[in-house]
mmCIF file of C-alpha atoms in Angstrom:
data_model
loop_
_atom_site.group_PDB
_atom_site.id
_atom_site.type_symbol
_atom_site.label_atom_id
_atom_site.label_comp_id
_atom_site.label_asym_id
_atom_site.label_seq_id
_atom_site.Cartn_x
_atom_site.Cartn_y
_atom_site.Cartn_z
ATOM 1 C CA UNK A 227 -2.525 9.391 -0.222
ATOM 2 C CA UNK A 228 -3.489 13.069 -0.296
ATOM 3 C CA UNK A 229 -7.482 13.875 -0.870
ATOM 4 C CA UNK A 230 -6.374 17.315 -2.032
ATOM 5 C CA UNK A 231 -7.353 18.369 -5.582
ATOM 6 C CA UNK A 232 -3.926 19.548 -6.501
ATOM 7 C CA UNK A 233 -2.631 16.098 -5.539
ATOM 8 C CA UNK A 234 -1.321 13.876 -8.577
ATOM 9 C CA UNK A 235 -3.037 11.148 -7.092
ATOM 10 C CA UNK A 236 -6.212 12.906 -6.617
ATOM 11 C CA UNK A 237 -6.402 13.966 -10.251
ATOM 12 C CA UNK A 238 -5.415 10.409 -11.407
ATOM 13 C CA UNK A 239 -8.313 9.030 -9.556
ATOM 14 C CA UNK A 240 -10.740 11.261 -10.877
ATOM 15 C CA UNK A 241 -9.214 10.447 -14.748
ATOM 16 C CA UNK A 242 -9.438 6.500 -13.781
ATOM 17 C CA UNK A 243 -12.942 6.805 -12.285
ATOM 18 C CA UNK A 244 -14.492 8.003 -15.555
ATOM 19 C CA UNK A 245 -12.644 5.068 -17.617
ATOM 20 C CA UNK A 246 -13.887 2.596 -15.131
ATOM 21 C CA UNK A 247 -17.348 3.721 -15.180
ATOM 22 C CA UNK A 248 -17.264 3.825 -18.860
ATOM 23 C CA UNK A 249 -15.832 0.330 -19.478
ATOM 24 C CA UNK A 250 -19.205 -1.763 -19.362
ATOM 25 C CA UNK A 251 -20.496 0.677 -21.978
ATOM 26 C CA UNK A 252 -17.340 0.513 -24.181
ATOM 27 C CA UNK A 253 -16.717 -3.244 -24.146
ATOM 28 C CA UNK A 254 -20.177 -5.282 -23.328
ATOM 29 C CA UNK A 255 -21.109 -5.497 -26.950
ATOM 30 C CA UNK A 256 -17.825 -7.128 -27.546
ATOM 31 C CA UNK A 257 -17.618 -9.274 -24.571
ATOM 32 C CA UNK A 258 -15.342 -12.296 -25.559
ATOM 33 C CA UNK A 259 -16.671 -14.434 -22.636
ATOM 34 C CA UNK A 260 -13.610 -15.831 -21.325
ATOM 35 C CA UNK A 261 -14.393 -15.091 -17.715
ATOM 36 C CA UNK A 262 -18.062 -16.540 -16.759
ATOM 37 C CA UNK A 263 -19.379 -16.159 -20.353
ATOM 38 C CA UNK A 264 -18.708 -12.331 -20.208
ATOM 39 C CA UNK A 265 -20.225 -11.234 -17.081
ATOM 40 C CA UNK A 266 -19.201 -7.697 -15.483
ATOM 41 C CA UNK A 267 -15.975 -8.526 -13.163
ATOM 42 C CA UNK A 268 -16.267 -6.391 -9.978
ATOM 43 C CA UNK A 269 -12.829 -5.205 -8.470
ATOM 44 C CA UNK A 270 -13.906 -5.146 -5.080
ATOM 45 C CA UNK A 271 -11.770 -2.569 -2.774
ATOM 46 C CA UNK A 272 -10.873 -3.045 0.825
ATOM 47 C CA UNK A 273 -10.687 0.726 1.489
ATOM 48 C CA UNK A 274 -12.806 4.141 0.422
ATOM 49 C CA UNK A 275 -12.600 5.859 -2.620
ATOM 50 C CA UNK A 276 -9.269 8.248 -2.993
ATOM 51 C CA UNK A 277 -6.889 5.607 -0.936
ATOM 52 C CA UNK A 278 -3.900 3.857 -2.694
ATOM 53 C CA UNK A 279 -6.023 0.543 -3.249
ATOM 54 C CA UNK A 280 -8.893 2.208 -4.625
ATOM 55 C CA UNK A 281 -6.601 4.296 -6.978
ATOM 56 C CA UNK A 282 -4.883 1.045 -8.366
ATOM 57 C CA UNK A 283 -8.230 -0.462 -8.777
ATOM 58 C CA UNK A 284 -9.473 2.398 -10.966
ATOM 59 C CA UNK A 285 -6.171 2.565 -12.806
ATOM 60 C CA UNK A 286 -6.369 -1.121 -14.019
ATOM 61 C CA UNK A 287 -9.986 -1.612 -14.598
ATOM 62 C CA UNK A 288 -10.131 -0.101 -18.222
ATOM 63 C CA UNK A 289 -7.345 -1.898 -19.349
ATOM 64 C CA UNK A 290 -8.290 -5.140 -18.004
ATOM 65 C CA UNK A 291 -11.653 -4.589 -19.441
ATOM 66 C CA UNK A 292 -9.810 -3.853 -22.937
ATOM 67 C CA UNK A 293 -7.671 -7.199 -22.825
ATOM 68 C CA UNK A 294 -10.699 -9.487 -21.392
ATOM 69 C CA UNK A 295 -13.524 -8.111 -23.589
ATOM 70 C CA UNK A 296 -15.857 -7.785 -21.084
ATOM 71 C CA UNK A 297 -16.621 -5.300 -18.388
ATOM 72 C CA UNK A 298 -14.662 -4.454 -15.181
ATOM 73 C CA UNK A 299 -16.253 -2.606 -12.559
ATOM 74 C CA UNK A 300 -14.979 -0.867 -9.091
ATOM 75 C CA UNK A 301 -16.973 -1.494 -5.876
ATOM 76 C CA UNK A 302 -15.418 0.154 -2.775
ATOM 77 C CA UNK A 303 -16.272 -1.968 0.495
ATOM 78 C CA UNK A 304 -14.111 -0.293 3.178
ATOM 79 C CA UNK A 305 -14.413 -1.200 6.730
ATOM 80 C CA UNK A 306 -12.675 -3.289 9.401
ATOM 81 C CA UNK A 307 -9.168 -2.980 8.067
ATOM 82 C CA UNK A 308 -10.184 -4.465 4.480
ATOM 83 C CA UNK A 309 -12.289 -7.371 5.931
ATOM 84 C CA UNK A 310 -15.419 -6.469 5.268
ATOM 85 C CA UNK A 311 -14.382 -6.664 1.489
ATOM 86 C CA UNK A 312 -12.018 -9.427 1.975
ATOM 87 C CA UNK A 313 -14.849 -11.445 3.429
ATOM 88 C CA UNK A 314 -17.075 -10.732 0.712
ATOM 89 C CA UNK A 315 -14.782 -12.126 -2.042
ATOM 90 C CA UNK A 316 -13.904 -15.144 0.094
ATOM 91 C CA UNK A 317 -17.484 -15.919 0.400
ATOM 92 C CA UNK A 318 -18.134 -15.402 -3.453
ATOM 93 C CA UNK A 319 -18.857 -17.962 -6.113
ATOM 94 C CA UNK A 320 -14.931 -18.712 -7.520
ATOM 95 C CA UNK A 321 -15.903 -17.758 -11.186
ATOM 96 C CA UNK A 322 -13.596 -14.949 -11.529
ATOM 97 C CA UNK A 323 -16.406 -12.189 -11.359
ATOM 98 C CA UNK A 324 -15.217 -11.246 -7.983
ATOM 99 C CA UNK A 325 -11.957 -10.204 -7.085
ATOM 100 C CA UNK A 326 -10.361 -8.502 -4.348
ATOM 101 C CA UNK A 327 -8.037 -5.419 -4.600
ATOM 102 C CA UNK A 328 -6.547 -4.953 -1.203
ATOM 103 C CA UNK A 329 -3.773 -3.090 0.415
ATOM 104 C CA UNK A 330 -0.046 -4.385 2.325
ATOM 105 C CA UNK A 331 -2.770 -4.721 5.314
ATOM 106 C CA UNK A 332 -3.763 -8.240 3.887
ATOM 107 C CA UNK A 333 -0.399 -9.290 5.043
ATOM 108 C CA UNK A 334 -0.734 -7.781 8.581
ATOM 109 C CA UNK A 335 -4.349 -8.838 9.474
ATOM 110 C CA UNK A 336 -3.770 -12.362 10.356
ATOM 111 C CA UNK A 337 -1.495 -11.286 13.252
ATOM 112 C CA UNK A 338 -3.153 -7.995 14.205
ATOM 113 C CA UNK A 339 -6.936 -9.265 14.552
ATOM 114 C CA UNK A 340 -7.400 -12.459 16.905
ATOM 115 C CA UNK A 341 -10.231 -13.923 14.592
ATOM 116 C CA UNK A 342 -11.059 -12.846 10.960
ATOM 117 C CA UNK A 343 -14.182 -13.863 9.167
ATOM 118 C CA UNK A 344 -11.972 -15.740 6.509
ATOM 119 C CA UNK A 345 -8.662 -17.751 6.327
ATOM 120 C CA UNK A 346 -5.979 -15.689 4.651
ATOM 121 C CA UNK A 347 -4.098 -18.476 3.543
ATOM 122 C CA UNK A 348 -6.774 -20.732 2.149
ATOM 123 C CA UNK A 349 -9.640 -18.408 1.315
ATOM 124 C CA UNK A 350 -7.845 -16.862 -1.758
ATOM 125 C CA UNK A 351 -5.708 -17.058 -4.795
ATOM 126 C CA UNK A 352 -3.372 -14.799 -5.589
ATOM 127 C CA UNK A 353 -3.599 -13.193 -8.972
ATOM 128 C CA UNK A 354 -1.150 -10.516 -8.931
ATOM 129 C CA UNK A 355 0.855 -7.839 -6.747
ATOM 130 C CA UNK A 356 0.165 -4.641 -8.934
ATOM 131 C CA UNK A 357 3.141 -2.316 -7.526
ATOM 132 C CA UNK A 358 4.847 -1.208 -4.824
ATOM 133 C CA UNK A 359 5.193 2.232 -3.227
ATOM 134 C CA UNK A 360 7.488 3.585 -0.610
ATOM 135 C CA UNK A 361 7.267 5.513 2.588
ATOM 136 C CA UNK A 362 9.875 8.289 3.590
ATOM 137 C CA UNK A 363 10.421 9.192 6.964
ATOM 138 C CA UNK A 364 9.769 12.801 7.415
ATOM 139 C CA UNK A 365 10.151 15.421 10.277
ATOM 140 C CA UNK A 366 9.077 18.820 11.491
ATOM 141 C CA UNK A 367 11.372 21.389 9.555
ATOM 142 C CA UNK A 368 12.518 22.415 12.858
ATOM 143 C CA UNK A 369 13.388 19.242 14.265
ATOM 144 C CA UNK A 370 16.877 18.822 15.714
ATOM 145 C CA UNK A 371 17.937 15.460 13.703
ATOM 146 C CA UNK A 372 19.396 16.270 10.368
ATOM 147 C CA UNK A 373 19.739 12.689 9.478
ATOM 148 C CA UNK A 374 18.684 9.062 10.560
ATOM 149 C CA UNK A 375 22.149 8.701 12.577
ATOM 150 C CA UNK A 376 21.121 11.700 14.328
ATOM 151 C CA UNK A 377 17.952 10.592 15.328
ATOM 152 C CA UNK A 378 19.246 7.307 16.608
ATOM 153 C CA UNK A 379 21.691 9.077 18.592
ATOM 154 C CA UNK A 380 19.155 11.123 19.892
ATOM 155 C CA UNK A 381 16.811 8.508 20.952
ATOM 156 C CA UNK A 382 19.178 6.364 22.644
ATOM 157 C CA UNK A 383 20.038 9.574 24.579
ATOM 158 C CA UNK A 384 16.411 10.063 25.507
ATOM 159 C CA UNK A 385 14.718 6.960 25.304
ATOM 160 C CA UNK A 386 10.627 6.988 25.102
ATOM 161 C CA UNK A 387 10.997 10.826 24.829
ATOM 162 C CA UNK A 388 10.769 11.298 21.010
ATOM 163 C CA UNK A 389 7.444 10.444 19.424
ATOM 164 C CA UNK A 390 6.046 9.686 15.966
ATOM 165 C CA UNK A 391 2.506 9.915 14.521
ATOM 166 C CA UNK A 392 0.768 7.465 12.491
ATOM 167 C CA UNK A 393 -3.106 7.014 11.220
ATOM 168 C CA UNK A 394 -4.051 4.706 13.858
ATOM 169 C CA UNK A 395 -2.931 1.639 15.864
ATOM 170 C CA UNK A 396 -1.771 -1.191 13.480
ATOM 171 C CA UNK A 397 -1.873 0.919 10.495
ATOM 172 C CA UNK A 398 1.457 1.112 8.009
ATOM 173 C CA UNK A 399 2.871 4.068 9.616
ATOM 174 C CA UNK A 400 2.698 2.349 12.992
ATOM 175 C CA UNK A 401 4.331 -0.759 12.032
ATOM 176 C CA UNK A 402 6.960 1.260 10.125
ATOM 177 C CA UNK A 403 7.877 2.986 13.426
ATOM 178 C CA UNK A 404 7.702 -0.239 15.287
ATOM 179 C CA UNK A 405 10.188 -2.113 12.791
ATOM 180 C CA UNK A 406 12.506 1.124 12.945
ATOM 181 C CA UNK A 407 12.473 0.608 16.756
ATOM 182 C CA UNK A 408 13.389 -2.962 16.391
ATOM 183 C CA UNK A 409 16.342 -2.756 13.965
ATOM 184 C CA UNK A 410 17.550 0.545 15.392
ATOM 185 C CA UNK A 411 17.315 -0.517 18.743
ATOM 186 C CA UNK A 412 15.852 2.464 19.880
ATOM 187 C CA UNK A 413 12.242 3.329 22.004
ATOM 188 C CA UNK A 414 10.093 5.862 20.424
ATOM 189 C CA UNK A 415 6.700 7.010 21.529
ATOM 190 C CA UNK A 416 3.723 6.072 19.162
ATOM 191 C CA UNK A 417 1.089 8.751 18.904
ATOM 192 C CA UNK A 418 -2.155 7.314 16.891
ATOM 193 C CA UNK A 419 -4.310 9.606 14.861
ATOM 194 C CA UNK A 420 -7.647 9.323 13.254
ATOM 195 C CA UNK A 421 -6.086 9.133 9.813
ATOM 196 C CA UNK A 422 -3.122 9.916 8.124
ATOM 197 C CA UNK A 423 -4.185 13.578 6.905
ATOM 198 C CA UNK A 424 -4.597 14.802 10.720
ATOM 199 C CA UNK A 425 -1.044 13.239 11.573
ATOM 200 C CA UNK A 426 0.803 14.880 8.950
ATOM 201 C CA UNK A 427 -0.893 18.092 10.005
ATOM 202 C CA UNK A 428 0.438 17.835 13.465
ATOM 203 C CA UNK A 429 4.107 17.038 12.166
ATOM 204 C CA UNK A 430 3.969 19.965 9.782
ATOM 205 C CA UNK A 431 2.757 22.027 12.801
ATOM 206 C CA UNK A 432 5.411 20.683 15.002
ATOM 207 C CA UNK A 433 3.116 19.151 17.657
ATOM 208 C CA UNK A 434 4.785 15.672 17.077
ATOM 209 C CA UNK A 435 8.203 15.249 15.013
ATOM 210 C CA UNK A 436 8.198 12.277 12.998
ATOM 211 C CA UNK A 437 5.736 10.530 10.488
ATOM 212 C CA UNK A 438 6.379 7.805 8.190
ATOM 213 C CA UNK A 439 4.559 9.098 4.931
ATOM 214 C CA UNK A 440 3.458 7.904 1.640
ATOM 215 C CA UNK A 441 5.934 9.477 -0.981
ATOM 216 C CA UNK A 442 2.989 10.468 -3.427
ATOM 217 C CA UNK A 443 0.840 12.401 -0.505
ATOM 218 C CA UNK A 444 3.972 13.832 1.200
ATOM 219 C CA UNK A 445 5.733 14.983 -1.927
ATOM 220 C CA UNK A 446 4.135 18.480 -2.159
ATOM 221 C CA UNK A 447 4.550 19.113 1.309
ATOM 222 C CA UNK A 448 8.446 18.263 1.038
ATOM 223 C CA UNK A 449 9.096 20.169 -1.955
ATOM 224 C CA UNK A 450 7.575 23.193 -0.131
ATOM 225 C CA UNK A 451 9.524 22.891 3.027
ATOM 226 C CA UNK A 452 6.631 22.108 5.449
ATOM 227 C CA UNK A 453 8.042 18.684 5.762
ATOM 228 C CA UNK A 454 11.724 17.563 6.055
ATOM 229 C CA UNK A 455 12.772 14.135 4.652
ATOM 230 C CA UNK A 456 15.094 11.670 6.332
ATOM 231 C CA UNK A 457 15.190 8.645 4.540
ATOM 232 C CA UNK A 458 12.958 6.531 2.078
ATOM 233 C CA UNK A 459 11.858 3.290 3.331
ATOM 234 C CA UNK A 460 12.520 1.010 0.065
ATOM 235 C CA UNK A 461 15.721 -0.612 -0.457
ATOM 236 C CA UNK A 462 16.030 1.372 -3.672
ATOM 237 C CA UNK A 463 16.025 5.198 -3.745
ATOM 238 C CA UNK A 464 12.797 6.502 -5.317
ATOM 239 C CA UNK A 465 12.603 8.538 -8.783
ATOM 240 C CA UNK A 466 10.760 11.265 -6.753
ATOM 241 C CA UNK A 467 13.427 11.624 -4.352
ATOM 242 C CA UNK A 468 16.414 10.720 -6.053
ATOM 243 C CA UNK A 469 18.750 12.370 -3.287
ATOM 244 C CA UNK A 470 17.164 11.013 -0.405
ATOM 245 C CA UNK A 471 19.077 7.706 0.876
ATOM 246 C CA UNK A 472 17.533 4.485 1.688
ATOM 247 C CA UNK A 473 17.080 3.594 5.228
ATOM 248 C CA UNK A 474 19.413 1.157 4.919
ATOM 249 C CA UNK A 475 22.075 3.831 3.261
ATOM 250 C CA UNK A 476 21.166 6.047 6.286
ATOM 251 C CA UNK A 477 22.211 3.502 8.843
ATOM 252 C CA UNK A 478 19.504 1.004 9.405
ATOM 253 C CA UNK A 479 20.308 -2.505 7.860
ATOM 254 C CA UNK A 480 17.808 -4.354 6.461
ATOM 255 C CA UNK A 481 14.943 -1.763 7.142
ATOM 256 C CA UNK A 482 12.162 -2.208 4.010
ATOM 257 C CA UNK A 483 8.675 -0.834 4.485
ATOM 258 C CA UNK A 484 6.624 -0.662 1.333
ATOM 259 C CA UNK A 485 2.886 -0.448 0.344
ATOM 260 C CA UNK A 486 1.690 -2.710 -2.013
ATOM 261 C CA UNK A 487 -1.704 -3.687 -3.702
ATOM 262 C CA UNK A 488 -2.467 -7.507 -4.302
ATOM 263 C CA UNK A 489 -5.301 -9.055 -6.543
ATOM 264 C CA UNK A 490 -6.939 -11.828 -5.018
ATOM 265 C CA UNK A 491 -9.635 -14.516 -6.655
ATOM 266 C CA UNK A 492 -11.659 -16.410 -4.382
ATOM 267 C CA UNK A 493 -9.972 -20.104 -3.707
ATOM 268 C CA UNK A 494 -11.351 -22.678 -5.966
ATOM 269 C CA UNK A 495 -11.173 -20.482 -9.301
ATOM 270 C CA UNK A 496 -10.702 -22.579 -12.272
ATOM 271 C CA UNK A 497 -7.193 -22.610 -13.980
ATOM 272 C CA UNK A 498 -8.663 -21.014 -17.376
ATOM 273 C CA UNK A 499 -10.223 -18.282 -15.698
ATOM 274 C CA UNK A 500 -7.431 -17.801 -13.455
ATOM 275 C CA UNK A 501 -5.093 -17.858 -16.216
ATOM 276 C CA UNK A 502 -6.934 -15.346 -18.362
ATOM 277 C CA UNK A 503 -6.889 -12.752 -15.409
ATOM 278 C CA UNK A 504 -3.512 -13.244 -14.728
ATOM 279 C CA UNK A 505 -2.531 -12.498 -18.376
ATOM 280 C CA UNK A 506 -4.862 -9.540 -18.361
ATOM 281 C CA UNK A 507 -3.476 -7.988 -15.180
ATOM 282 C CA UNK A 508 0.195 -8.483 -16.731
ATOM 283 C CA UNK A 509 -0.497 -6.895 -19.910
ATOM 284 C CA UNK A 510 -2.398 -3.896 -17.821
ATOM 285 C CA UNK A 511 0.614 -3.399 -15.664
ATOM 286 C CA UNK A 512 3.065 -3.450 -18.680
ATOM 287 C CA UNK A 513 0.699 -0.920 -20.357
ATOM 288 C CA UNK A 514 3.066 2.448 -20.820
ATOM 289 C CA UNK A 515 0.276 4.740 -19.707
ATOM 290 C CA UNK A 516 -0.215 2.714 -16.621
ATOM 291 C CA UNK A 517 3.697 2.254 -15.848
ATOM 292 C CA UNK A 518 4.020 5.836 -16.378
ATOM 293 C CA UNK A 519 1.244 6.570 -13.629
ATOM 294 C CA UNK A 520 1.981 4.353 -11.443
ATOM 295 C CA UNK A 521 5.870 5.795 -11.539
ATOM 296 C CA UNK A 522 4.501 9.290 -11.338
ATOM 297 C CA UNK A 523 3.189 8.120 -7.738
ATOM 298 C CA UNK A 524 6.666 7.097 -6.948
ATOM 299 C CA UNK A 525 5.812 3.380 -7.412
ATOM 300 C CA UNK A 526 7.375 0.339 -9.348
ATOM 301 C CA UNK A 527 5.099 -2.349 -10.923
ATOM 302 C CA UNK A 528 5.561 -5.577 -9.212
ATOM 303 C CA UNK A 529 8.524 -7.817 -10.807
ATOM 304 C CA UNK A 530 6.853 -10.110 -13.402
ATOM 305 C CA UNK A 531 7.526 -13.710 -12.848
ATOM 306 C CA UNK A 532 6.085 -17.097 -12.101
ATOM 307 C CA UNK A 533 2.945 -17.319 -9.859
ATOM 308 C CA UNK A 534 5.419 -18.616 -7.091
ATOM 309 C CA UNK A 535 7.085 -15.158 -6.360
ATOM 310 C CA UNK A 536 3.643 -13.799 -5.684
ATOM 311 C CA UNK A 537 3.296 -16.070 -3.531
ATOM 312 C CA UNK A 538 6.676 -16.012 -1.935
ATOM 313 C CA UNK A 539 6.221 -12.605 -1.519
ATOM 314 C CA UNK A 540 2.764 -12.595 0.433
ATOM 315 C CA UNK A 541 4.368 -15.097 2.581
ATOM 316 C CA UNK A 542 7.263 -12.959 3.450
ATOM 317 C CA UNK A 543 5.175 -10.220 4.175
ATOM 318 C CA UNK A 544 2.710 -11.913 6.331
ATOM 319 C CA UNK A 545 5.907 -13.451 8.714
ATOM 320 C CA UNK A 546 7.762 -10.116 8.714
ATOM 321 C CA UNK A 547 4.944 -8.224 10.306
ATOM 322 C CA UNK A 548 3.397 -11.327 12.106
ATOM 323 C CA UNK A 549 6.909 -11.054 14.291
ATOM 324 C CA UNK A 550 6.769 -7.223 14.998
ATOM 325 C CA UNK A 551 2.982 -7.470 15.940
ATOM 326 C CA UNK A 552 3.770 -10.325 18.581
ATOM 327 C CA UNK A 553 6.956 -8.734 19.655
ATOM 328 C CA UNK A 554 5.756 -5.419 20.202
ATOM 329 C CA UNK A 555 2.297 -6.474 21.421
ATOM 330 C CA UNK A 556 0.789 -4.284 18.895
ATOM 331 C CA UNK A 557 -3.319 -4.248 18.738
ATOM 332 C CA UNK A 558 -5.663 -2.889 16.446
ATOM 333 C CA UNK A 559 -7.587 -0.957 19.174
#
């Protein structure tokens, strides 16, 4: 997401940061002791401040603290594609005081990296998926293709000649492009950058024609005409771009790419603490203010349902991206 002061996600992060910092003082005196005798709970975020995972952690922390009756803090531990934060939580005492707030890379890393400092399948207890955020395929305003069908036709006529930018090898944008190639039966050229900002800037400047952007961070550029959207990557149209077709509607069957944020506890957490945390997260995500802020960023709260729904979603995402990474021989380097 964009780090500019005018971006709504940036404003939301600043608002939520203040609330999250205030949480210990507001609720410590009334701690109910549901989790580890009322000790502070830390949301260990796998990415730096300002990103999507950090944004969601700071959004939910104050409400979780209110529902649990004990402090909820946010601690950013970025690095190694989320492995540092995940490794810390995997090794933590499973008393519910350290929780991982990750990104969709959680399902990618087992296939992207030859060795992780934890076992993704056994080291964690999934508590929730907070929300889902679509991407949007955008292009340089002067790009010849006016639709996804135009793009596919051009790519088939000129295989290996049309480029797309990403924030790096193995990134969400890279994988979105790889899935597009796979399902559309075309061959594009991947151009990795050191971050989404530089990639988007070069697309706006016409250096690279295509980019699978986050809707929230690119909406301003789309509305100003500096980027032109071709399709959103979710199965349903998004509120922010209601007239923009989904990739399926635009001619790529079965295409779906969403960014999402799971909350994980260490494996072995006791049933009572797990139930309290799950209930607090569900109440938080149903809060009208939280729901409204998620939707303002083009997201949708993950469907409420039995625990098996979350586990099935995580497994399906892991299998999906594992196949693409293996078939396309994608590496993090």
